[in-house]
CSV table of C-alpha atoms and ligand atoms in Angstrom, one decimal:
chain,number,residue,atom,x,y,z
L,9,MET,CA,0.0,0.0,0.0
L,10,THR,CA,3.0,2.3,0.5
L,11,ASP,CA,3.6,4.5,-2.4
L,12,PRO,CA,7.3,4.3,-3.2
L,13,ALA,CA,7.3,8.0,-4.1
L,14,GLY,CA,6.0,9.2,-0.7
L,15,PRO,CA,4.3,8.5,2.6
L,16,GLY,CA,2.0,5.6,3.1
L,17,LEU,CA,-1.8,5.7,3.0
L,18,ALA,CA,-2.3,6.0,6.8
L,19,THR,CA,0.0,8.9,7.0
L,20,ARG,CA,-1.5,10.7,4.1
L,21,ILE,CA,-5.1,10.3,5.3
L,22,ILE,CA,-4.2,11.9,8.6
L,23,HIS,CA,-2.0,14.8,7.3
L,24,GLU,CA,-2.9,15.5,3.7
L,25,HIS,CA,-5.5,18.2,3.5
L,26,SER,CA,-5.1,21.9,3.0
L,27,LEU,CA,-7.6,23.2,5.6
L,28,THR,CA,-5.6,24.5,8.5
L,29,ASP,CA,-7.6,25.6,11.5
L,30,PRO,CA,-6.6,29.1,12.7
L,31,HIS,CA,-6.8,27.9,16.3
L,32,GLY,CA,-4.5,24.9,15.6
L,33,SER,CA,-7.1,22.1,15.9
L,34,PRO,CA,-5.4,18.9,14.5
L,35,HIS,CA,-8.8,17.6,13.2
L,36,LEU,CA,-11.3,19.0,10.8
L,37,PRO,CA,-13.3,22.0,12.0
L,38,VAL,CA,-17.1,21.8,11.2
L,39,TYR,CA,-18.4,24.7,9.2
L,40,ASP,CA,-22.0,23.9,9.9
L,41,THR,CA,-23.4,26.7,7.8
L,42,THR,CA,-25.4,26.9,4.6
L,43,THR,CA,-24.0,30.0,3.0
L,44,PHE,CA,-20.8,32.2,3.2
L,45,ALA,CA,-20.4,36.0,3.2
L,46,PHE,CA,-18.3,38.0,0.7
L,47,ARG,CA,-16.6,41.3,1.2
L,48,ASN,CA,-17.9,42.6,-2.1
L,49,THR,CA,-19.7,41.7,-5.3
L,50,ALA,CA,-16.5,41.3,-7.3
L,51,GLU,CA,-15.2,38.6,-4.9
L,52,LEU,CA,-18.6,36.8,-5.0
L,53,ARG,CA,-18.6,36.9,-8.8
L,54,ASP,CA,-15.1,35.4,-9.0
L,55,VAL,CA,-16.2,32.4,-6.8
L,56,VAL,CA,-19.5,31.9,-8.6
L,57,ALA,CA,-17.7,31.9,-12.0
L,58,GLY,CA,-15.1,29.5,-10.7
L,59,ARG,CA,-12.3,32.0,-11.3
L,60,ARG,CA,-11.2,31.7,-7.6
L,61,PRO,CA,-11.7,28.8,-5.2
L,62,GLY,CA,-13.8,29.6,-2.2
L,63,SER,CA,-16.8,28.8,-0.1
L,64,LEU,CA,-20.2,29.8,-1.4
L,65,TYR,CA,-23.1,27.5,-0.6
L,66,THR,CA,-23.1,24.1,1.1
L,67,ARG,CA,-25.4,22.2,-1.2
L,68,TYR,CA,-22.9,22.9,-4.0
L,69,GLY,CA,-20.1,21.3,-1.9
L,70,LEU,CA,-18.5,24.8,-1.6
L,71,ASN,CA,-18.0,24.5,2.1
L,72,PRO,CA,-14.5,24.2,3.8
L,73,THR,CA,-15.4,21.1,5.7
L,74,ILE,CA,-16.7,19.3,2.7
L,75,LEU,CA,-13.8,20.4,0.4
L,76,ALA,CA,-11.3,19.2,3.0
L,77,LEU,CA,-13.0,15.8,3.3
L,78,GLU,CA,-13.0,15.5,-0.5
L,79,GLU,CA,-9.2,16.0,-0.5
L,80,THR,CA,-8.9,13.0,1.8
L,81,LEU,CA,-11.4,11.0,-0.2
L,82,ALA,CA,-9.2,11.6,-3.3
L,83,VAL,CA,-6.1,10.5,-1.4
L,84,LEU,CA,-7.8,7.2,-0.5
L,85,GLU,CA,-8.1,6.1,-4.1
L,86,GLY,CA,-5.1,7.9,-5.5
L,87,ALA,CA,-7.6,10.0,-7.5
L,88,GLU,CA,-7.3,13.5,-9.0
L,89,GLN,CA,-10.7,14.5,-7.6
L,90,ALA,CA,-13.4,13.2,-5.3
L,91,TRP,CA,-17.0,14.3,-4.6
L,92,ALA,CA,-18.9,13.5,-1.4
L,93,PHE,CA,-22.5,12.5,-1.4
L,94,CYS,CA,-25.2,12.0,1.2
L,95,SER,CA,-25.3,8.2,0.5
L,96,GLY,CA,-23.8,5.5,-1.6
L,97,MET,CA,-27.0,5.4,-3.7
L,98,ALA,CA,-26.8,9.2,-4.3
L,99,ALA,CA,-23.3,8.7,-5.6
L,100,ALA,CA,-24.4,5.8,-7.8
L,101,THR,CA,-27.4,7.7,-9.2
L,102,ALA,CA,-25.2,10.7,-10.1
L,103,LEU,CA,-22.7,8.4,-11.7
L,104,PHE,CA,-25.3,6.7,-13.8
L,105,LEU,CA,-27.1,9.9,-14.8
L,106,THR,CA,-23.8,11.5,-15.9
L,107,HIS,CA,-21.9,8.7,-17.6
L,108,GLY,CA,-24.5,5.9,-18.2
L,109,ARG,CA,-27.1,7.6,-20.4
L,110,ASP,CA,-25.9,5.7,-23.5
L,111,GLY,CA,-26.3,2.4,-21.7
L,112,ILE,CA,-24.9,0.6,-18.7
L,113,VAL,CA,-23.6,-2.9,-18.4
L,114,CYS,CA,-23.5,-4.2,-14.8
L,115,ILE,CA,-21.3,-7.2,-14.3
L,116,GLY,CA,-21.9,-9.8,-11.6
L,117,ASP,CA,-23.8,-9.4,-8.3
L,118,ALA,CA,-24.2,-5.9,-6.9
L,119,TYR,CA,-26.0,-4.4,-3.9
L,120,GLY,CA,-29.7,-5.0,-4.2
L,121,GLY,CA,-30.5,-1.3,-4.3
L,122,THR,CA,-28.1,-0.7,-7.2
L,123,LEU,CA,-29.7,-3.6,-9.1
L,124,GLU,CA,-33.2,-2.2,-8.5
L,125,LEU,CA,-32.1,1.2,-9.8
L,126,LEU,CA,-30.5,-0.4,-12.9
L,127,GLN,CA,-33.3,-2.8,-13.5
L,128,SER,CA,-36.5,-0.9,-12.7
L,129,GLN,CA,-35.8,2.8,-12.4
L,130,LEU,CA,-33.2,3.9,-15.0
L,131,PRO,CA,-35.1,2.2,-17.8
L,132,LEU,CA,-38.1,4.5,-17.0
L,133,LEU,CA,-35.9,7.3,-18.1
L,134,GLY,CA,-35.0,5.5,-21.3
L,135,ILE,CA,-31.6,4.4,-20.1
L,136,ARG,CA,-30.8,0.9,-21.4
L,137,THR,CA,-29.2,-1.3,-18.7
L,138,HIS,CA,-27.9,-4.8,-19.1
L,139,LEU,CA,-27.2,-7.1,-16.1
L,140,LEU,CA,-24.6,-9.8,-16.9
L,141,ARG,CA,-23.8,-12.7,-14.6
L,142,GLY,CA,-20.1,-13.4,-14.0
L,143,ASP,CA,-20.3,-16.3,-16.4
L,144,GLU,CA,-21.8,-14.2,-19.2
L,145,LEU,CA,-18.7,-11.9,-19.8
L,146,ASP,CA,-18.5,-13.1,-23.4
L,147,ARG,CA,-21.6,-10.9,-24.1
L,148,LEU,CA,-19.8,-7.7,-23.0
L,149,ASP,CA,-18.1,-6.8,-26.2
L,150,ASP,CA,-21.3,-7.0,-28.2
L,151,LEU,CA,-23.1,-4.8,-25.7
L,152,LEU,CA,-20.3,-2.2,-25.8
L,153,ALA,CA,-20.2,-2.4,-29.6
L,154,GLY,CA,-24.0,-1.8,-29.4
L,155,GLY,CA,-23.5,1.6,-27.7
L,156,ALA,CA,-23.3,1.0,-24.0
L,157,ARG,CA,-20.6,3.4,-22.6
L,158,LEU,CA,-20.4,2.5,-18.9
L,159,VAL,CA,-19.4,-0.8,-17.3
L,160,PHE,CA,-20.1,-1.1,-13.6
L,161,LEU,CA,-19.1,-3.8,-11.2
L,162,GLU,CA,-18.5,-4.6,-7.5
L,163,THR,CA,-15.5,-6.8,-6.7
L,164,PRO,CA,-15.6,-8.7,-4.5
L,165,SER,CA,-19.3,-8.8,-5.1
L,166,ASN,CA,-22.3,-8.8,-2.8
L,167,PRO,CA,-23.0,-11.4,-1.4
L,168,THR,CA,-21.1,-14.1,-3.3
L,169,LEU,CA,-17.7,-12.4,-3.1
L,170,GLU,CA,-17.0,-13.1,-6.7
L,171,VAL,CA,-13.7,-11.5,-7.8
L,172,PHE,CA,-13.5,-9.7,-11.2
L,173,ASP,CA,-10.3,-8.8,-13.1
L,174,ILE,CA,-10.3,-5.0,-13.0
L,175,ARG,CA,-7.3,-4.6,-15.2
L,176,ALA,CA,-8.7,-6.9,-17.9
L,177,LEU,CA,-12.2,-5.4,-17.8
L,178,ALA,CA,-10.9,-1.8,-18.0
L,179,ALA,CA,-8.9,-2.8,-21.1
L,180,ARG,CA,-12.1,-4.3,-22.7
L,181,ALA,CA,-14.2,-1.2,-21.8
L,182,HIS,CA,-11.5,1.1,-23.2
L,183,ARG,CA,-11.3,-0.7,-26.5
L,184,HIS,CA,-14.9,0.4,-27.1
L,185,ASP,CA,-14.3,4.0,-25.7
L,186,ALA,CA,-16.4,3.0,-22.6
L,187,LEU,CA,-15.6,3.7,-19.0
L,188,LEU,CA,-15.2,1.2,-16.1
L,189,ALA,CA,-16.6,2.2,-12.8
L,190,VAL,CA,-16.0,0.0,-9.7
L,191,ASP,CA,-18.0,0.0,-6.5
L,192,ASN,CA,-15.1,-0.4,-4.1
L,193,THR,CA,-17.3,-0.5,-0.9
L,194,PHE,CA,-16.7,-4.2,0.0
L,195,ALA,CA,-12.9,-4.1,-0.5
L,196,SER,CA,-12.3,-0.6,0.8
L,197,PRO,CA,-9.3,1.4,-0.5
L,198,VAL,CA,-7.0,-0.2,2.0
L,199,ASN,CA,-7.4,-3.5,0.2
L,200,GLN,CA,-7.9,-2.5,-3.4
L,201,GLN,CA,-7.3,0.7,-5.5
L,202,PRO,CA,-9.3,0.2,-8.8
L,203,LEU,CA,-8.0,3.4,-10.4
L,204,ARG,CA,-4.4,2.1,-10.1
L,205,LEU,CA,-5.6,-1.1,-11.9
L,206,GLY,CA,-7.0,0.9,-14.9
L,207,ALA,CA,-10.6,1.7,-13.8
L,208,ASP,CA,-11.9,5.2,-14.6
L,209,LEU,CA,-14.2,5.8,-11.6
L,210,VAL,CA,-14.6,4.5,-8.1
L,211,MET,CA,-17.8,4.7,-6.1
L,212,HIS,CA,-18.2,4.1,-2.3
L,213,SER,CA,-21.0,3.7,0.1
L,214,ALA,CA,-19.2,5.7,2.9
L,215,THR,CA,-21.8,4.3,5.2
L,216,LYS,CA,-19.7,1.1,5.4
L,217,TYR,CA,-15.9,0.9,5.9
L,218,LEU,CA,-15.1,4.6,5.4
L,219,GLY,CA,-17.6,5.6,8.1
L,220,GLY,CA,-16.8,2.4,10.0
L,221,HIS,CA,-19.0,2.9,13.1
L,222,SER,CA,-22.6,2.4,11.7
L,223,ASP,CA,-23.3,6.1,12.5
L,224,ILE,CA,-22.8,7.8,9.1
L,225,THR,CA,-24.7,7.6,5.8
L,226,GLY,CA,-22.6,8.9,3.0
L,227,GLY,CA,-21.2,8.2,-0.4
L,228,ALA,CA,-18.2,9.1,-2.6
L,229,LEU,CA,-17.1,9.2,-6.2
L,230,MET,CA,-13.5,9.4,-7.2
L,231,GLY,CA,-11.7,9.7,-10.5
L,232,ALA,CA,-10.1,12.1,-13.0
L,233,GLN,CA,-11.2,15.8,-12.9
L,234,ALA,CA,-12.5,15.6,-16.5
L,235,LEU,CA,-14.9,12.7,-15.6
L,236,LEU,CA,-16.0,14.2,-12.2
L,237,ALA,CA,-16.7,17.7,-13.5
L,238,PRO,CA,-20.0,16.9,-15.2
L,239,VAL,CA,-21.1,14.9,-12.1
L,240,TRP,CA,-20.9,18.1,-10.0
L,241,ASN,CA,-23.9,19.6,-11.7
L,242,TRP,CA,-26.0,16.5,-11.2
L,243,ARG,CA,-25.1,16.4,-7.5
L,244,LYS,CA,-26.0,20.0,-7.2
L,245,SER,CA,-29.4,19.6,-8.9
L,246,LEU,CA,-30.3,16.4,-7.1
L,247,GLY,CA,-29.4,18.1,-3.9
L,248,SER,CA,-27.4,15.0,-2.8
L,249,MET,CA,-24.8,16.8,-0.7
L,250,LEU,CA,-23.5,15.4,2.6
L,251,ALA,CA,-24.2,17.6,5.7
L,252,PRO,CA,-21.0,19.4,7.0
L,253,ALA,CA,-21.3,17.7,10.5
L,254,THR,CA,-21.5,14.3,8.8
L,255,ALA,CA,-18.5,15.3,6.6
L,256,ALA,CA,-16.5,16.1,9.7
L,257,LEU,CA,-17.5,12.8,11.3
L,258,LEU,CA,-16.5,10.9,8.2
L,259,ALA,CA,-13.1,12.7,8.1
L,260,ARG,CA,-12.7,11.7,11.7
L,261,SER,CA,-13.5,8.1,10.9
L,262,LEU,CA,-11.1,8.0,7.9
L,263,ARG,CA,-8.2,8.5,10.3
L,264,THR,CA,-8.6,5.0,11.7
L,265,LEU,CA,-9.6,3.4,8.4
L,266,VAL,CA,-6.3,1.6,7.8
L,267,ILE,CA,-6.0,0.0,11.2
L,268,ARG,CA,-9.7,-0.9,11.3
L,269,VAL,CA,-9.6,-2.6,7.9
L,270,ARG,CA,-6.4,-4.5,8.6
L,271,GLN,CA,-7.8,-5.9,11.8
L,272,GLN,CA,-11.1,-6.8,10.0
L,273,ASN,CA,-9.0,-8.6,7.3
L,274,ALA,CA,-7.2,-10.7,9.9
L,275,SER,CA,-10.4,-11.5,11.9
L,276,ALA,CA,-12.4,-12.5,8.8
L,277,GLN,CA,-9.6,-14.8,7.7
L,278,ALA,CA,-9.6,-16.4,11.1
L,279,VAL,CA,-13.4,-16.8,11.0
L,280,ALA,CA,-13.3,-18.2,7.5
L,281,GLU,CA,-10.6,-20.8,8.4
L,282,ALA,CA,-12.5,-21.8,11.5
L,283,LEU,CA,-15.8,-22.4,9.6
L,284,ARG,CA,-14.6,-24.0,6.4
L,285,ARG,CA,-14.6,-27.5,7.8
L,286,HIS,CA,-17.6,-27.2,10.1
L,287,PRO,CA,-20.1,-30.0,9.6
L,288,ARG,CA,-23.0,-27.6,9.6
L,289,VAL,CA,-21.5,-25.4,6.9
L,290,ARG,CA,-21.8,-26.3,3.3
L,291,CYS,CA,-19.2,-23.8,2.1
L,292,VAL,CA,-17.5,-20.6,3.0
L,293,LEU,CA,-17.1,-17.9,0.4
L,294,TYR,CA,-14.1,-15.8,1.2
L,295,PRO,CA,-11.3,-14.5,-1.2
L,296,GLY,CA,-8.7,-15.3,1.4
L,297,LEU,CA,-9.3,-19.0,1.4
L,298,ALA,CA,-6.9,-20.9,-1.0
L,299,GLU,CA,-9.8,-23.1,-2.3
L,300,PHE,CA,-12.0,-20.1,-3.2
L,301,PRO,CA,-12.3,-19.8,-7.0
L,302,GLY,CA,-11.3,-16.1,-7.0
L,303,HIS,CA,-8.3,-16.5,-4.6
L,304,ALA,CA,-5.5,-16.3,-7.2
L,305,LEU,CA,-7.0,-13.2,-8.8
L,306,ALA,CA,-7.7,-11.6,-5.4
L,307,ARG,CA,-4.0,-12.2,-4.5
L,308,ARG,CA,-2.9,-10.3,-7.6
L,309,GLN,CA,-5.2,-7.3,-7.4
L,310,MET,CA,-5.9,-6.9,-3.6
L,311,GLN,CA,-3.6,-6.1,-0.7
L,312,GLY,CA,-6.0,-7.8,1.8
L,313,TYR,CA,-9.1,-9.9,1.4
L,314,GLY,CA,-11.6,-7.8,3.4
L,315,GLY,CA,-13.9,-8.2,6.3
L,316,MET,CA,-16.9,-9.7,4.4
L,317,LEU,CA,-17.6,-13.4,4.1
L,318,THR,CA,-20.6,-15.5,3.2
L,319,LEU,CA,-21.3,-18.9,4.4
L,320,GLU,CA,-23.8,-21.4,3.2
L,321,VAL,CA,-25.4,-23.3,6.0
L,322,ALA,CA,-26.1,-27.0,5.5
L,323,GLY,CA,-29.9,-27.2,5.2
L,324,ASP,CA,-32.6,-24.9,3.8
L,325,GLY,CA,-33.4,-21.2,4.3
L,326,ALA,CA,-35.1,-21.9,7.6
L,327,ALA,CA,-32.0,-23.6,8.9
L,328,ALA,CA,-29.9,-20.4,8.1
L,329,THR,CA,-32.6,-18.2,9.7
L,330,ARG,CA,-32.3,-20.3,12.9
L,331,VAL,CA,-28.5,-19.8,12.9
L,332,ALA,CA,-28.9,-16.0,12.4
L,333,ASP,CA,-31.4,-15.8,15.2
L,334,ARG,CA,-29.2,-17.7,17.6
L,335,LEU,CA,-26.1,-15.5,17.2
L,336,ARG,CA,-25.4,-13.4,20.3
L,337,ILE,CA,-22.5,-11.2,19.3
L,338,PHE,CA,-23.2,-10.8,15.6
L,339,ILE,CA,-26.1,-8.4,15.3
L,340,LEU,CA,-28.9,-9.2,12.8
L,341,ALA,CA,-28.8,-6.0,10.7
L,342,PRO,CA,-28.4,-5.3,7.0
L,343,SER,CA,-25.2,-3.3,6.7
L,344,LEU,CA,-21.5,-3.8,6.9
L,345,GLY,CA,-18.1,-2.3,7.7
L,346,GLY,CA,-18.8,-1.2,11.2
L,347,ALA,CA,-17.0,-2.0,14.5
L,348,GLU,CA,-19.7,-4.4,15.4
L,349,SER,CA,-20.1,-7.7,13.6
L,350,LEU,CA,-23.3,-8.1,11.6
L,351,VAL,CA,-25.2,-10.9,10.0
L,352,THR,CA,-27.8,-10.9,7.3
L,353,GLN,CA,-29.6,-13.4,5.2
L,354,PRO,CA,-29.4,-11.9,1.7
L,355,CYS,CA,-32.7,-13.4,0.6
L,356,THR,CA,-34.6,-11.6,3.4
L,357,THR,CA,-32.7,-8.3,3.3
L,358,THR,CA,-30.2,-7.0,0.7
L,359,HIS,CA,-31.5,-9.1,-2.1
L,360,HIS,CA,-35.2,-9.4,-1.0
L,361,GLY,CA,-36.2,-7.1,-3.9
L,362,LEU,CA,-35.1,-9.7,-6.5
L,363,THR,CA,-37.4,-12.5,-7.5
L,364,PRO,CA,-36.5,-16.0,-6.3
L,365,GLU,CA,-35.7,-17.0,-9.9
L,366,GLU,CA,-33.3,-14.0,-10.3
L,367,ARG,CA,-31.6,-14.9,-7.0
L,368,ALA,CA,-31.2,-18.5,-8.1
L,369,ARG,CA,-29.8,-17.2,-11.5
L,370,ARG,CA,-27.2,-15.3,-9.5
L,371,GLY,CA,-26.3,-18.2,-7.2
L,372,ILE,CA,-27.8,-16.5,-4.1
L,373,SER,CA,-29.3,-19.3,-2.1
L,374,ASP,CA,-31.8,-19.0,0.8
L,375,SER,CA,-29.3,-20.8,3.1
L,376,MET,CA,-26.6,-18.1,2.7
L,377,LEU,CA,-25.7,-15.9,5.6
L,378,ARG,CA,-23.5,-12.8,4.9
L,379,LEU,CA,-21.2,-11.8,7.8
L,380,SER,CA,-19.6,-8.4,8.2
L,381,VAL,CA,-16.7,-9.1,10.6
L,382,GLY,CA,-16.2,-6.3,13.0
L,383,LEU,CA,-13.6,-5.4,15.6
L,384,GLU,CA,-14.5,-7.7,18.5
L,385,ASP,CA,-12.0,-10.4,19.5
L,386,PRO,CA,-11.9,-12.9,16.7
L,387,ALA,CA,-12.0,-15.9,19.2
L,388,ASP,CA,-15.4,-14.5,20.6
L,389,LEU,CA,-16.8,-14.3,17.1
L,390,ILE,CA,-15.7,-17.9,16.3
L,391,ALA,CA,-17.3,-19.1,19.6
L,392,ASP,CA,-20.5,-17.2,18.8
L,393,LEU,CA,-20.8,-18.8,15.3
L,394,THR,CA,-19.9,-22.2,16.7
L,395,GLN,CA,-22.7,-22.1,19.3
L,396,ALA,CA,-25.2,-20.8,16.8
L,397,LEU,CA,-24.4,-23.5,14.3
L,398,GLY,CA,-25.1,-25.9,17.2
E,411,LIG,N1,-22.8,-0.4,-2.6
E,411,LIG,C1,-22.8,-1.4,-1.7
E,411,LIG,C2,-21.8,-2.5,-2.0
E,411,LIG,C3,-23.6,-1.5,-0.6
E,411,LIG,O1,-23.5,-2.6,0.2
E,411,LIG,C4,-24.5,-0.5,-0.4
E,411,LIG,C5,-25.4,-0.5,0.8
E,411,LIG,O2,-25.6,-1.5,1.5
E,411,LIG,C6,-24.6,0.6,-1.3
E,411,LIG,C7,-23.7,0.6,-2.4
E,411,LIG,C8,-25.6,1.7,-1.1
E,411,LIG,O3,-25.1,2.5,-0.1
E,411,LIG,P1,-25.9,3.5,0.9
E,411,LIG,O4,-26.8,2.7,1.8
E,411,LIG,O5,-24.9,4.3,1.6
E,411,LIG,O6,-26.8,4.3,0.0
């Protein structure tokens, strides 16, 4: 993760922003205000016209707290520019409306809300969307030749943890003058930097690892200035700006991102290893396991395997529900990336919006449980799972 040309990611997150507090506060001051005063009309005109940087109006993102947060968000992904949003879905919507109007190809599993937006809502606006399973990649070139200009994917994906080759898919998209956008929420920038692998845009639900404490709803888009500039107007018109107090809270959380994620990587690996031979577990899906189909690729393109794993309980959906209900430390809640470990049954939560046939088509079985491994002692998490599996 350390850039040979400079300091490492943890150092840069903590120190690399240009907002210096006049009182010497080492952390980000909150400018909890909607508008900013100017000394005269000439100064106001310069900022409105973009001739001079400055604070203007918070919904536009022209607020010192938000601008400073965005500098750190850009650092996370090694990006030229980053925009903050009030949620991951707000970031995805602005991305699709800006760069997906000629057609979007979504590869593999994605968060259920993203699939719903692509499948049911964007087509109402005349946007053509195509959802390809991981084993249908041979159709990609035809769809791109047919005019689709945005390829979108999650890797590792939700909830099957399928790993996609970012470098190869970026090259295929670029051959057709299309862009590759990656939802990097599951991996986090500590474990994977898609822009360095050739992707054009990265999206995050900051609600997850970036926030890290289950107390922030936010989103982010990162990429080259030229690609993010047109997104700015959509964000402004959709009004999907993060509140300054939330921006400051997110900036605070980012300071511990690296140590949190590294611990979550180690704990998830320990949980996966402990469960893989359990008689009540049919299989464990985790990129860090040598037998996992995407392991070799994950080793090449990731620096850590993440805190998310999915297990398939031996038995039917009701058996998986019983295990989820018996857990004492894992909280039954549909999110991820926080300090506390969470469990969800995708068919009842994140992927409830899909038909049973669509879930089956995507390999999402009723007996799957998705675990977000938190920051508790890994031995306690393993003991909790062992007692719940009975
Ligand atoms: N992307 C992924 C991978 C997610 O898991 C989620 C939410 O669960 C989202 C996007 C949407 O994020 P938000 O809930 O912040 O809108």
